[in-house]
PDB file of C-alpha atoms in Angstrom:
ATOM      1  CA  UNK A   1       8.711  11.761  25.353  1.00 49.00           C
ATOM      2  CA  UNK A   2       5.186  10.817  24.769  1.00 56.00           C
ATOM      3  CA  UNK A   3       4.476  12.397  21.236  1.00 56.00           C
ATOM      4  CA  UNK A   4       7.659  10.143  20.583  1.00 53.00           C
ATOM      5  CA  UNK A   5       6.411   7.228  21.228  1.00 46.00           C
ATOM      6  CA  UNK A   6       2.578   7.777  19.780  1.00 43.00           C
ATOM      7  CA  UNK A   7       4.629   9.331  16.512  1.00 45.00           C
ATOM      8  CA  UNK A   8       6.199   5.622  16.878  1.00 41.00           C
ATOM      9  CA  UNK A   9       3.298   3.604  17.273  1.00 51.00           C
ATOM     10  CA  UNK A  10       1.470   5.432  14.247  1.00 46.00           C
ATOM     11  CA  UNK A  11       4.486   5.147  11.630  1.00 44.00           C
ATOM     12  CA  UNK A  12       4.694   1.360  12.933  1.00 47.00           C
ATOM     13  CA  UNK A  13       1.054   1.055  12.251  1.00 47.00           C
ATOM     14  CA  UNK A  14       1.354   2.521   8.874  1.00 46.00           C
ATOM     15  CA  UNK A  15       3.952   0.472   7.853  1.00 45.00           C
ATOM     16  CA  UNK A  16       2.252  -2.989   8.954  1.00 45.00           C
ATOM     17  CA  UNK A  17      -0.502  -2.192   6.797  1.00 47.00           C
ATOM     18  CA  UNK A  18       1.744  -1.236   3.412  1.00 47.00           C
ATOM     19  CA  UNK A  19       3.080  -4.322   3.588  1.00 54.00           C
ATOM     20  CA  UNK A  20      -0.129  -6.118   4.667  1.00 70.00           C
ATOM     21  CA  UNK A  21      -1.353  -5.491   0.811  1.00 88.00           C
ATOM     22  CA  UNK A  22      -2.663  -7.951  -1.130  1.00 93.00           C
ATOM     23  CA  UNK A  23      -2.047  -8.636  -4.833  1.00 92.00           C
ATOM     24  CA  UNK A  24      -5.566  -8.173  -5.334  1.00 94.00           C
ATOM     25  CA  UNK A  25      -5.429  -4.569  -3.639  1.00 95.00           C
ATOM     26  CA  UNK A  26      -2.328  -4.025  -5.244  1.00 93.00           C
ATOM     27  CA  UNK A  27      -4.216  -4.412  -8.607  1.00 94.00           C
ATOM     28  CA  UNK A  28      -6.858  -2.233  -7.142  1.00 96.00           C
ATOM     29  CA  UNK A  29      -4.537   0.783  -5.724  1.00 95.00           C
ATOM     30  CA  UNK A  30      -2.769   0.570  -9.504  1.00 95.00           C
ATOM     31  CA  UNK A  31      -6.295   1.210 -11.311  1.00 96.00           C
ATOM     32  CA  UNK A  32      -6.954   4.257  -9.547  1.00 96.00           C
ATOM     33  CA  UNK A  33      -3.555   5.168 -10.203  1.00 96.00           C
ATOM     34  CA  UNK A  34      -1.693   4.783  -6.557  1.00 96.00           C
ATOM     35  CA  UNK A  35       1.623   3.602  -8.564  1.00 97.00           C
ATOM     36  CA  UNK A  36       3.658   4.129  -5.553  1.00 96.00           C
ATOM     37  CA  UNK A  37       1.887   1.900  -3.258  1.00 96.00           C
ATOM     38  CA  UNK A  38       1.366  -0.780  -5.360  1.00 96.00           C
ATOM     39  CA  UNK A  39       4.758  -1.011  -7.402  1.00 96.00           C
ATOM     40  CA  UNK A  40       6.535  -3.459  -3.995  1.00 96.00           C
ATOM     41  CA  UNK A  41       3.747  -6.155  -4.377  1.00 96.00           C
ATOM     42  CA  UNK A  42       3.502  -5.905  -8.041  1.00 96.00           C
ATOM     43  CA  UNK A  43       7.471  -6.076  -8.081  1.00 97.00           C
ATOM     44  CA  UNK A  44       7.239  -9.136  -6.026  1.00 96.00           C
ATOM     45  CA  UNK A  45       4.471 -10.950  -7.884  1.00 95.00           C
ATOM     46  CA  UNK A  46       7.137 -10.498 -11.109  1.00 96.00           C
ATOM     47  CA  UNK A  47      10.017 -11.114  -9.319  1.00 97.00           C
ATOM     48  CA  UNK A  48       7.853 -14.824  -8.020  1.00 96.00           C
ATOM     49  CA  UNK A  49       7.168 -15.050 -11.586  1.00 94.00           C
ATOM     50  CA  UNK A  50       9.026 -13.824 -14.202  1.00 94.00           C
ATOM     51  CA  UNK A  51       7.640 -15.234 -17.507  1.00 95.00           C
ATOM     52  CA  UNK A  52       4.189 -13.840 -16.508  1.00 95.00           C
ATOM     53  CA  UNK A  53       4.249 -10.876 -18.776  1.00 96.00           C
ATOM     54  CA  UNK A  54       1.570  -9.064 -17.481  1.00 95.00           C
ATOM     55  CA  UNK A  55       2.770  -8.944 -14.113  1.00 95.00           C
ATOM     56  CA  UNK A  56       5.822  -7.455 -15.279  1.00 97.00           C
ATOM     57  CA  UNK A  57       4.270  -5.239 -17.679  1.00 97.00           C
ATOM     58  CA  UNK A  58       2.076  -3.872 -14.297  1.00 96.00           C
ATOM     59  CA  UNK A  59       5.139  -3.657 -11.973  1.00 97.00           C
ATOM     60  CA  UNK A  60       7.526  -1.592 -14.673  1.00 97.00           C
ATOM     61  CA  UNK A  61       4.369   0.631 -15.469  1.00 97.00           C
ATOM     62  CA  UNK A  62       3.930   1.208 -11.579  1.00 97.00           C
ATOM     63  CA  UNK A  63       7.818   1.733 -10.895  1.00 97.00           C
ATOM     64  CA  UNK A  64       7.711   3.835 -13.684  1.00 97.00           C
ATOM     65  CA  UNK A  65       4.895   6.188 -12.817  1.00 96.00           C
ATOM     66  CA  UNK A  66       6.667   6.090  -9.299  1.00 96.00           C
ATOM     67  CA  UNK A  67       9.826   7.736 -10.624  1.00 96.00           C
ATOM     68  CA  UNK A  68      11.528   4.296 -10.654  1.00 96.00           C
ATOM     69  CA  UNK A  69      12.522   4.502 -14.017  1.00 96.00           C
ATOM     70  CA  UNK A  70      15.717   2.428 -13.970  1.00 96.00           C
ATOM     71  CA  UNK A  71      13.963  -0.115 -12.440  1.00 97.00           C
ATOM     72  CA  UNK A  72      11.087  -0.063 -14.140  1.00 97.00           C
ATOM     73  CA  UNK A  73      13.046  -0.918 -17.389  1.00 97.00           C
ATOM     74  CA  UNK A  74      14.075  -4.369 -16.019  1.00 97.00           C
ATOM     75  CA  UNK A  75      10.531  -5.172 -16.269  1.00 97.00           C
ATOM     76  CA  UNK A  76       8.865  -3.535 -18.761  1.00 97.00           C
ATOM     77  CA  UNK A  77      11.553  -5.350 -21.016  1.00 96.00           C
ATOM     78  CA  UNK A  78       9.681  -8.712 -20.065  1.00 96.00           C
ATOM     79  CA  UNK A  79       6.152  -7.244 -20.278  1.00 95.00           C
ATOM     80  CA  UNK A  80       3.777  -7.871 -22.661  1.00 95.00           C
ATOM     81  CA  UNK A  81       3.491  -5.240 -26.023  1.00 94.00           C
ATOM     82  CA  UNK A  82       2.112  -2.143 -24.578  1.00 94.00           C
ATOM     83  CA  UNK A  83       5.152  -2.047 -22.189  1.00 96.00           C
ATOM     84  CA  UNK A  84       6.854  -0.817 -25.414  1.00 97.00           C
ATOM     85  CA  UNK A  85       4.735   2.555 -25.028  1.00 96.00           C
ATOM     86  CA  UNK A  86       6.160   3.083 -21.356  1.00 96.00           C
ATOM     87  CA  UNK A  87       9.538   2.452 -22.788  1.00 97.00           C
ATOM     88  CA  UNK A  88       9.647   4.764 -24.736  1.00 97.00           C
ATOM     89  CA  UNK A  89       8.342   7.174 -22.841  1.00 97.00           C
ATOM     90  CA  UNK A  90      11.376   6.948 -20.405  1.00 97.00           C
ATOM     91  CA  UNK A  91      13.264   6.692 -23.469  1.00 97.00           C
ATOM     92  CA  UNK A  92      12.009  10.122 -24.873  1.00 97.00           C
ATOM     93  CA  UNK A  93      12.330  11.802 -21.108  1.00 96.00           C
ATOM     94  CA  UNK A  94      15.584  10.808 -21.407  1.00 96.00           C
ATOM     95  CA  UNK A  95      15.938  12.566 -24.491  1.00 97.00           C
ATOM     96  CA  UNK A  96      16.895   9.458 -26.019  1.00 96.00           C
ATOM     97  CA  UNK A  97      14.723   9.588 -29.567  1.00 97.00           C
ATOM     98  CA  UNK A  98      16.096   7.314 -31.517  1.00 97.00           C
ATOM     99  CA  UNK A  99      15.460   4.659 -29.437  1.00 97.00           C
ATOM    100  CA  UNK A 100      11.824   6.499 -28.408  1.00 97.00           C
ATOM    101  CA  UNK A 101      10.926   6.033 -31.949  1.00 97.00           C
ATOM    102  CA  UNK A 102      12.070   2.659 -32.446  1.00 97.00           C
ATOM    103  CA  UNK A 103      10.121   0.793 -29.293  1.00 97.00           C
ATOM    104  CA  UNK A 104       7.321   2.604 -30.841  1.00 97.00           C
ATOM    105  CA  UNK A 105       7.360   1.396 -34.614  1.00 97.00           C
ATOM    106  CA  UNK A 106       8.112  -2.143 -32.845  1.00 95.00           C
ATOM    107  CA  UNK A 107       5.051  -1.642 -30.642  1.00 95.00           C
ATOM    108  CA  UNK A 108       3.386  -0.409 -34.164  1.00 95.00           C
ATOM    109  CA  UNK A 109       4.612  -3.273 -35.711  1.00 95.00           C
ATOM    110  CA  UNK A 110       3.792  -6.046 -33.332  1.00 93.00           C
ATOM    111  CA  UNK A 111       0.240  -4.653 -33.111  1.00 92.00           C
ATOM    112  CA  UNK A 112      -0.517  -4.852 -36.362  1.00 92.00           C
ATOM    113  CA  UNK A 113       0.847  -8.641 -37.043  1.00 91.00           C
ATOM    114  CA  UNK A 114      -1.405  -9.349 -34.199  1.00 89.00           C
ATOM    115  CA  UNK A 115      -4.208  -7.293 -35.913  1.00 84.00           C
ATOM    116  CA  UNK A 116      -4.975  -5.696 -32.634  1.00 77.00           C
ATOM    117  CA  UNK A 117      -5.796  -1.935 -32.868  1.00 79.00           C
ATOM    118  CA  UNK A 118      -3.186   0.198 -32.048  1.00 77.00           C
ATOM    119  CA  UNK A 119      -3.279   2.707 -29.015  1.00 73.00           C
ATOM    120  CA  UNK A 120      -3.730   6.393 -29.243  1.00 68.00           C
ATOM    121  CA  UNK A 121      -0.468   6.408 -26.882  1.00 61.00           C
ATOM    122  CA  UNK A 122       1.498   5.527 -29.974  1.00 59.00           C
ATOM    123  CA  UNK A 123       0.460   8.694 -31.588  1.00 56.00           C
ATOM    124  CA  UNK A 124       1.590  10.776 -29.550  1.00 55.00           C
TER     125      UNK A 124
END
């Protein structure tokens, strides 16, 4: 009964300090590519505020990376530009083309009225 309860105590642990992350760490854990952990707080920094484009942008690329991908749609559709390029790349694993190449010529598109450069992602 003992391994029980330290099993317990450690998965309790854990758990307290997942959801003891801070936006800030959040942001951290999805630069060095921790999707996963990050995607909750970054969902519920969009979810606080959902006109902020960037923070919806961040939470659809983290649910996406996550293997989230219908959720990660409901955000990256509010995110800024480059959400565009993670759109269609759930479009093309999807095998959905079409629509792959079209949220890429409007990523191409938007880019360019913006004269900002546009990624290497788009090329490929």
């Amino acid at each position: 009964m003992k391994p029980i309860y330290c099993f317990l105590i450690v998965c309790f642990s854990a758990l307290s300090q997942v959801s003891a992350m801070t936006p800030d760490e959040a942001k951290q854990a999805f630069a060095r590519g921790e999707y996963a952990e990050a995607a909750p707080i970054l969902k519920s920094i969009a979810d606080k505020a959902p006109k902020n484009t960037s923070a919806n942008t961040m939470a659809g690329i983290a649910l996406a990376k996550s293997g989230q991908t219908k959720e990660a749609k409901h955000y990256l559709a509010r995110g800024i530009n480059e959400a565009k390029l993670t759109l269609a790349e759930i479009a093309f694993d999807d095998y959905d083309f079409n629509e792959a190449e079209e949220l890429v010529e409007k990523y191409v598109t938007a880019q360019k009225k913006a004269r900002k450069p546009v990624s290497d992602e788009a090329d490929r």
